[in-house]
CSV table of N, CA and C in Angstrom, one decimal:
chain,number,residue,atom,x,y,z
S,53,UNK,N,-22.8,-0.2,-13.0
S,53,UNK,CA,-21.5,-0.7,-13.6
S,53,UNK,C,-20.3,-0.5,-12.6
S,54,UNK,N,-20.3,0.9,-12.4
S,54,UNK,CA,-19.0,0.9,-10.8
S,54,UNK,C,-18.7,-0.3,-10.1
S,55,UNK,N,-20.3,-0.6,-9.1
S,55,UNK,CA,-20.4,-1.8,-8.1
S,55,UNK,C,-20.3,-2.7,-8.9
S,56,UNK,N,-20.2,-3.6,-9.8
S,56,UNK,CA,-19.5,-4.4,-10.7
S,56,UNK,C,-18.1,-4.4,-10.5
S,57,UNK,N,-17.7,-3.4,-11.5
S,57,UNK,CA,-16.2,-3.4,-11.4
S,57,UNK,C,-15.3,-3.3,-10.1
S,58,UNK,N,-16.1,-2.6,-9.5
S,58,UNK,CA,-15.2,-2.9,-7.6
S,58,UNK,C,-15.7,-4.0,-7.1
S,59,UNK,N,-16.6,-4.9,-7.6
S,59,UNK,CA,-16.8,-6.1,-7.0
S,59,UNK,C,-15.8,-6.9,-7.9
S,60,UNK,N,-15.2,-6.8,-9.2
S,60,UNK,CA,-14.3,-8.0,-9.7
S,60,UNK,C,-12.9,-7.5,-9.2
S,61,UNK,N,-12.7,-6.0,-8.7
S,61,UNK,CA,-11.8,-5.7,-8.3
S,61,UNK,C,-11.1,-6.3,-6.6
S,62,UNK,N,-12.3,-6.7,-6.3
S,62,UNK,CA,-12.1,-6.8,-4.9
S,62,UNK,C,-11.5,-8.6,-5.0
S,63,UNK,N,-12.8,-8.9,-6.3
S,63,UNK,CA,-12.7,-10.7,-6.2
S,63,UNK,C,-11.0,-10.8,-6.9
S,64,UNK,N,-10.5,-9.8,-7.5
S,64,UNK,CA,-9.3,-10.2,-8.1
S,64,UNK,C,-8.5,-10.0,-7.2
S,65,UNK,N,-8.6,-8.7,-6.0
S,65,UNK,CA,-7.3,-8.9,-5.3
S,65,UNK,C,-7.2,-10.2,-4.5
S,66,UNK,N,-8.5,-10.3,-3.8
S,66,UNK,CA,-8.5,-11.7,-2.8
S,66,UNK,C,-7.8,-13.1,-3.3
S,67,UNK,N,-8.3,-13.2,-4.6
S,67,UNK,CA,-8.0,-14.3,-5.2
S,67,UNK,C,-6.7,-14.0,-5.3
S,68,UNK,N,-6.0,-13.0,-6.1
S,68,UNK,CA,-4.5,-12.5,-6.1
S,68,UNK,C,-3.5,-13.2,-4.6
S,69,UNK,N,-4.2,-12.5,-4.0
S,69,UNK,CA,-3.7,-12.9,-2.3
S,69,UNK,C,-3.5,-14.6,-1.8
S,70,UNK,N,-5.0,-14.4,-2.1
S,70,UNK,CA,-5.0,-16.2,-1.7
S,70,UNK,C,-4.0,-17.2,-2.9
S,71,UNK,N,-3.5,-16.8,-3.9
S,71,UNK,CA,-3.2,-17.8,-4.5
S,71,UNK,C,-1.5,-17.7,-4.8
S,72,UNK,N,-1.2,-16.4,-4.1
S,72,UNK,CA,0.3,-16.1,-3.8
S,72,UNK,C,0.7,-16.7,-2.4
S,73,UNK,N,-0.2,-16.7,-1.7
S,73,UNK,CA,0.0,-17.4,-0.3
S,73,UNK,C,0.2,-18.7,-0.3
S,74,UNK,N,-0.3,-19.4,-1.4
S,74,UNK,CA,-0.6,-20.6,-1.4
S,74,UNK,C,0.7,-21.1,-2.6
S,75,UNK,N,1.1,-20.3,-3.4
S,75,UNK,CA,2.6,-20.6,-3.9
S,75,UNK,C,3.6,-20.3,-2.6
S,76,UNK,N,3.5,-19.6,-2.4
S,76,UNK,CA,4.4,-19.4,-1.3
S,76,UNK,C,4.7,-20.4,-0.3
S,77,UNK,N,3.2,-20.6,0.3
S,77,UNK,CA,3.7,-21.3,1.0
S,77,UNK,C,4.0,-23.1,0.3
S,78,UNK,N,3.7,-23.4,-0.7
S,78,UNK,CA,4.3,-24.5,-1.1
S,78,UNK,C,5.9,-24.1,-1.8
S,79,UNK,N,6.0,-23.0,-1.9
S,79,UNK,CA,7.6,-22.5,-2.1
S,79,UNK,C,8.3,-23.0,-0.9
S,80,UNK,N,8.0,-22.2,0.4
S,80,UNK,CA,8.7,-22.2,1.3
S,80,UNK,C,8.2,-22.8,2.7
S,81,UNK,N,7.5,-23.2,2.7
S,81,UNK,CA,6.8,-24.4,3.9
S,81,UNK,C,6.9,-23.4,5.0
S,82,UNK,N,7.4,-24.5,6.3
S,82,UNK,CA,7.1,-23.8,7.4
S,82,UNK,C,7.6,-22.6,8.0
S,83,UNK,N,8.7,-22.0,7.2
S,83,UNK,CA,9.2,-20.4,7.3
S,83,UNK,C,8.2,-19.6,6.6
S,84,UNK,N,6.8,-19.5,5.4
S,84,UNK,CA,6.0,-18.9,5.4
S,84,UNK,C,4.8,-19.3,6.2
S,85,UNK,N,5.0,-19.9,6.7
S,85,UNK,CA,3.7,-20.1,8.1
S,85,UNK,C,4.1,-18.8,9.1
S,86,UNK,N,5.4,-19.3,9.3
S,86,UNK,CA,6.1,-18.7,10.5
S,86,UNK,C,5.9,-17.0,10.1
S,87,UNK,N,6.4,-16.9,8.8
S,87,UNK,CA,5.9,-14.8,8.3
S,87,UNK,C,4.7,-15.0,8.4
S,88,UNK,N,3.5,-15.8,7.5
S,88,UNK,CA,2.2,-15.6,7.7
S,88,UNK,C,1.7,-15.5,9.0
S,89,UNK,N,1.9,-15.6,10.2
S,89,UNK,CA,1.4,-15.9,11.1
S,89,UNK,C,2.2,-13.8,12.1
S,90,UNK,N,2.8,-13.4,11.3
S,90,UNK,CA,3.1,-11.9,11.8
S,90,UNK,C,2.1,-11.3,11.0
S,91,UNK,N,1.8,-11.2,9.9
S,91,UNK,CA,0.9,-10.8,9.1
S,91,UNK,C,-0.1,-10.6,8.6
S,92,UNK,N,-1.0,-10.0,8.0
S,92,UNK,CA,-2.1,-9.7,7.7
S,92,UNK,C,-2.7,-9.4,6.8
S,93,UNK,N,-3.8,-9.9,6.2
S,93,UNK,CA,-4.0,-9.2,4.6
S,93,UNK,C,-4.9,-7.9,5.3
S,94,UNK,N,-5.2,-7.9,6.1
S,94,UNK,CA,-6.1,-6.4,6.3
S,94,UNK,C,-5.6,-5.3,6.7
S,95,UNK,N,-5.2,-4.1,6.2
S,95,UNK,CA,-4.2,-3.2,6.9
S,95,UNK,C,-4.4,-3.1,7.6
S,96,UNK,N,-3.1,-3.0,8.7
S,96,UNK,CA,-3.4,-2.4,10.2
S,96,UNK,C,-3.5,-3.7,11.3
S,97,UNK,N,-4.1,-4.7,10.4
S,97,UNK,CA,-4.3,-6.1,11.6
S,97,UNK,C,-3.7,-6.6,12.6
S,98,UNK,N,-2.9,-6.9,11.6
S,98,UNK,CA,-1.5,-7.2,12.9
S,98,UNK,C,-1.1,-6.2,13.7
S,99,UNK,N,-0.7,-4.7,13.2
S,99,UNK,CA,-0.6,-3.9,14.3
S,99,UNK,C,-1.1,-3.9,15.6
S,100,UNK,N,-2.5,-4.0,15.3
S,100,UNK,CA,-3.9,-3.9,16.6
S,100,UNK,C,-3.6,-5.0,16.9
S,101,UNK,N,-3.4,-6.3,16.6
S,101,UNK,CA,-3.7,-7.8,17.7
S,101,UNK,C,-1.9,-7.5,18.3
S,102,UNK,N,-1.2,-7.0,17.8
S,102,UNK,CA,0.3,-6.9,18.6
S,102,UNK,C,1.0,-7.6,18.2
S,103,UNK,N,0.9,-8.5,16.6
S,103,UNK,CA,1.3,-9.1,15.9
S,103,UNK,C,2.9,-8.4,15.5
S,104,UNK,N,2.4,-7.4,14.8
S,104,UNK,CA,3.8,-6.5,14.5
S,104,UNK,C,3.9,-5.0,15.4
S,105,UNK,N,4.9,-4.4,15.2
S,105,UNK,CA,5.1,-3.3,15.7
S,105,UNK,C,5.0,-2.3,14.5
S,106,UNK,N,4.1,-1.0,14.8
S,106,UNK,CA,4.4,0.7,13.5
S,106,UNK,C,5.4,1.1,14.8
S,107,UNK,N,6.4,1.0,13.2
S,107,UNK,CA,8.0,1.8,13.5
S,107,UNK,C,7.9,3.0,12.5
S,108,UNK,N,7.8,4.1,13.0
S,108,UNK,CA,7.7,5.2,12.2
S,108,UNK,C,9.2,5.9,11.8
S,109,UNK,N,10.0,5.3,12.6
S,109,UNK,CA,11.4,5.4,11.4
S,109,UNK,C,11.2,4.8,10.2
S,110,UNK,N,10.3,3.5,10.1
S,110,UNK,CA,10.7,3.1,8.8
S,110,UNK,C,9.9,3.9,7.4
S,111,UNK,N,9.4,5.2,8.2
S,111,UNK,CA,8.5,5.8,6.6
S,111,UNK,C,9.9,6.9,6.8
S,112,UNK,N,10.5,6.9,7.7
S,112,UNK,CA,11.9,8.0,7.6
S,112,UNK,C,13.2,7.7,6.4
S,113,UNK,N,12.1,7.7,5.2
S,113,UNK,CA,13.1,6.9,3.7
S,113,UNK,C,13.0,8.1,3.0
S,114,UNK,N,14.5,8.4,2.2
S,114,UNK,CA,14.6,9.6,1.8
S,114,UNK,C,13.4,9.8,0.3
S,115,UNK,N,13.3,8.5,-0.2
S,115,UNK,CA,12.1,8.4,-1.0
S,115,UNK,C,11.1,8.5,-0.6
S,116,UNK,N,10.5,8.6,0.6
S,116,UNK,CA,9.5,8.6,1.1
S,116,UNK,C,8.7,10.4,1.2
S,117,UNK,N,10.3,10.4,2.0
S,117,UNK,CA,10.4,12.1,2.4
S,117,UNK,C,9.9,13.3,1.1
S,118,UNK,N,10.8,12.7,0.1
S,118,UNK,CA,10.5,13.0,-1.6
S,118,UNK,C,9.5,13.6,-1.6
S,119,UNK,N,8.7,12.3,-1.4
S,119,UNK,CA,7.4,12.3,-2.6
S,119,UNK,C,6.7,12.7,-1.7
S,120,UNK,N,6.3,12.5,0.0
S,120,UNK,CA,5.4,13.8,0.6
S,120,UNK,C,6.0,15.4,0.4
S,121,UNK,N,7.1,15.6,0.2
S,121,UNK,CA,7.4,17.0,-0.1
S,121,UNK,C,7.0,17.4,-1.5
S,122,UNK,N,6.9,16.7,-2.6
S,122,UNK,CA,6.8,16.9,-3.8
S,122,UNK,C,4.7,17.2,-3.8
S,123,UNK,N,4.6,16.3,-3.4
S,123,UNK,CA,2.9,16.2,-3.2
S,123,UNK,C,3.0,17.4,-2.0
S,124,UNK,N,2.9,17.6,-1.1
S,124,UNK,CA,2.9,19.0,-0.2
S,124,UNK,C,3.0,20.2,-1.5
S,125,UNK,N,4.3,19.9,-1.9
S,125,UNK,CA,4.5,21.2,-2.7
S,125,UNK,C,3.3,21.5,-4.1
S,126,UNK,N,3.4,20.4,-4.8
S,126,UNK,CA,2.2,20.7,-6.0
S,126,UNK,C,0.9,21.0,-4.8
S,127,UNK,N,0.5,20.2,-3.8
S,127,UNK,CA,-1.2,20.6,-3.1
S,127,UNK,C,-1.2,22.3,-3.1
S,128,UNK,N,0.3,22.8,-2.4
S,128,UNK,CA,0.6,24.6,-2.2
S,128,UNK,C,0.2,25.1,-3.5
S,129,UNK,N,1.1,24.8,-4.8
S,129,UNK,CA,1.0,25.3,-5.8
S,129,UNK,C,-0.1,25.3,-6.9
S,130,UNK,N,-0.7,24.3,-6.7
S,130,UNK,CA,-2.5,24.3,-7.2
S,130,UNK,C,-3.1,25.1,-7.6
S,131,UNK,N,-3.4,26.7,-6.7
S,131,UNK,CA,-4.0,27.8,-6.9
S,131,UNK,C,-3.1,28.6,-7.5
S,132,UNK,N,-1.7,28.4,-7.6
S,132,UNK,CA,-0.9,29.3,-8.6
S,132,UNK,C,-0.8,28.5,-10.4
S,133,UNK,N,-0.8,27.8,-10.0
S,133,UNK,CA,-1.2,27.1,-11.6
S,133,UNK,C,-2.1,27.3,-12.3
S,134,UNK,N,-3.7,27.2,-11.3
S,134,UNK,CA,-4.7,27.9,-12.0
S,134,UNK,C,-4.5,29.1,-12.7
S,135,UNK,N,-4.3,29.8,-11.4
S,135,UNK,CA,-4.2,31.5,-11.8
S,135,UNK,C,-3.4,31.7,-13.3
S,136,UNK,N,-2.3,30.7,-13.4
S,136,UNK,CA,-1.6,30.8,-14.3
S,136,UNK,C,-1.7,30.1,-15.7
S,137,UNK,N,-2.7,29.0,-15.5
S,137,UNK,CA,-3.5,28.5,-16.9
S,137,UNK,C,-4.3,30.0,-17.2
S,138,UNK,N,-5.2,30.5,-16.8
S,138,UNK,CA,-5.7,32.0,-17.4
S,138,UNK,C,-4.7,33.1,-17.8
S,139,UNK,N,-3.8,32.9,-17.7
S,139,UNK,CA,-2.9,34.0,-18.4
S,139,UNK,C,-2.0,33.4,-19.1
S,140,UNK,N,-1.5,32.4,-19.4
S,140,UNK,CA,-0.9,31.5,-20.6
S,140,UNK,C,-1.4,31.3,-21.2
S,141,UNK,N,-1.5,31.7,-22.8
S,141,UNK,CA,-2.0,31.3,-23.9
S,141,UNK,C,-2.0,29.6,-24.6
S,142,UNK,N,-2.6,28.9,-24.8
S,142,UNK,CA,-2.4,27.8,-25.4
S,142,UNK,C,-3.0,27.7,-26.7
């Protein structure tokens, strides 16, 4: 059942992909050629052929910063929680 569902999962994003590309580019003609052709549906692609540039300012977003500090902090506090489900009554 898993391999099922990750196989409709996969067939839904593709299709998702392909059929937003394909409004798009009947939305916008040859200015989404021109983005599609920086782009990539596979992460990272364009990075590696030299298509785009990783600018690591751009994860420098204070929402970004957030939510790895918040995730950092609960990963820390995990073992004090525990500890602390056994001594709180529910």
């Amino acid at each position: 059942m898993p391999l099922v569902a990750s196989a409709g999962l996969l067939a839904h994003h593709f299709l998702g992909a392909w059929n937003g590309d394909r409004r798009l580019r009947l939305k916008y003609g040859n200015e989404w050629e021109k983005y599609a052709e920086r782009t990539s549906l596979i992460p990272f692609e364009a990075v590696l052929d030299g298509r785009q540039k990783l600018d690591i300012r751009e994860f420098m977003k204070p929402a970004y910063i957030g939510v790895t500090a918040f995730i950092v902090g609960l990963s820390k506090a995990h073992p004090i929680m525990l500890r602390a489900k056994e001594i709180i009554p529910f």
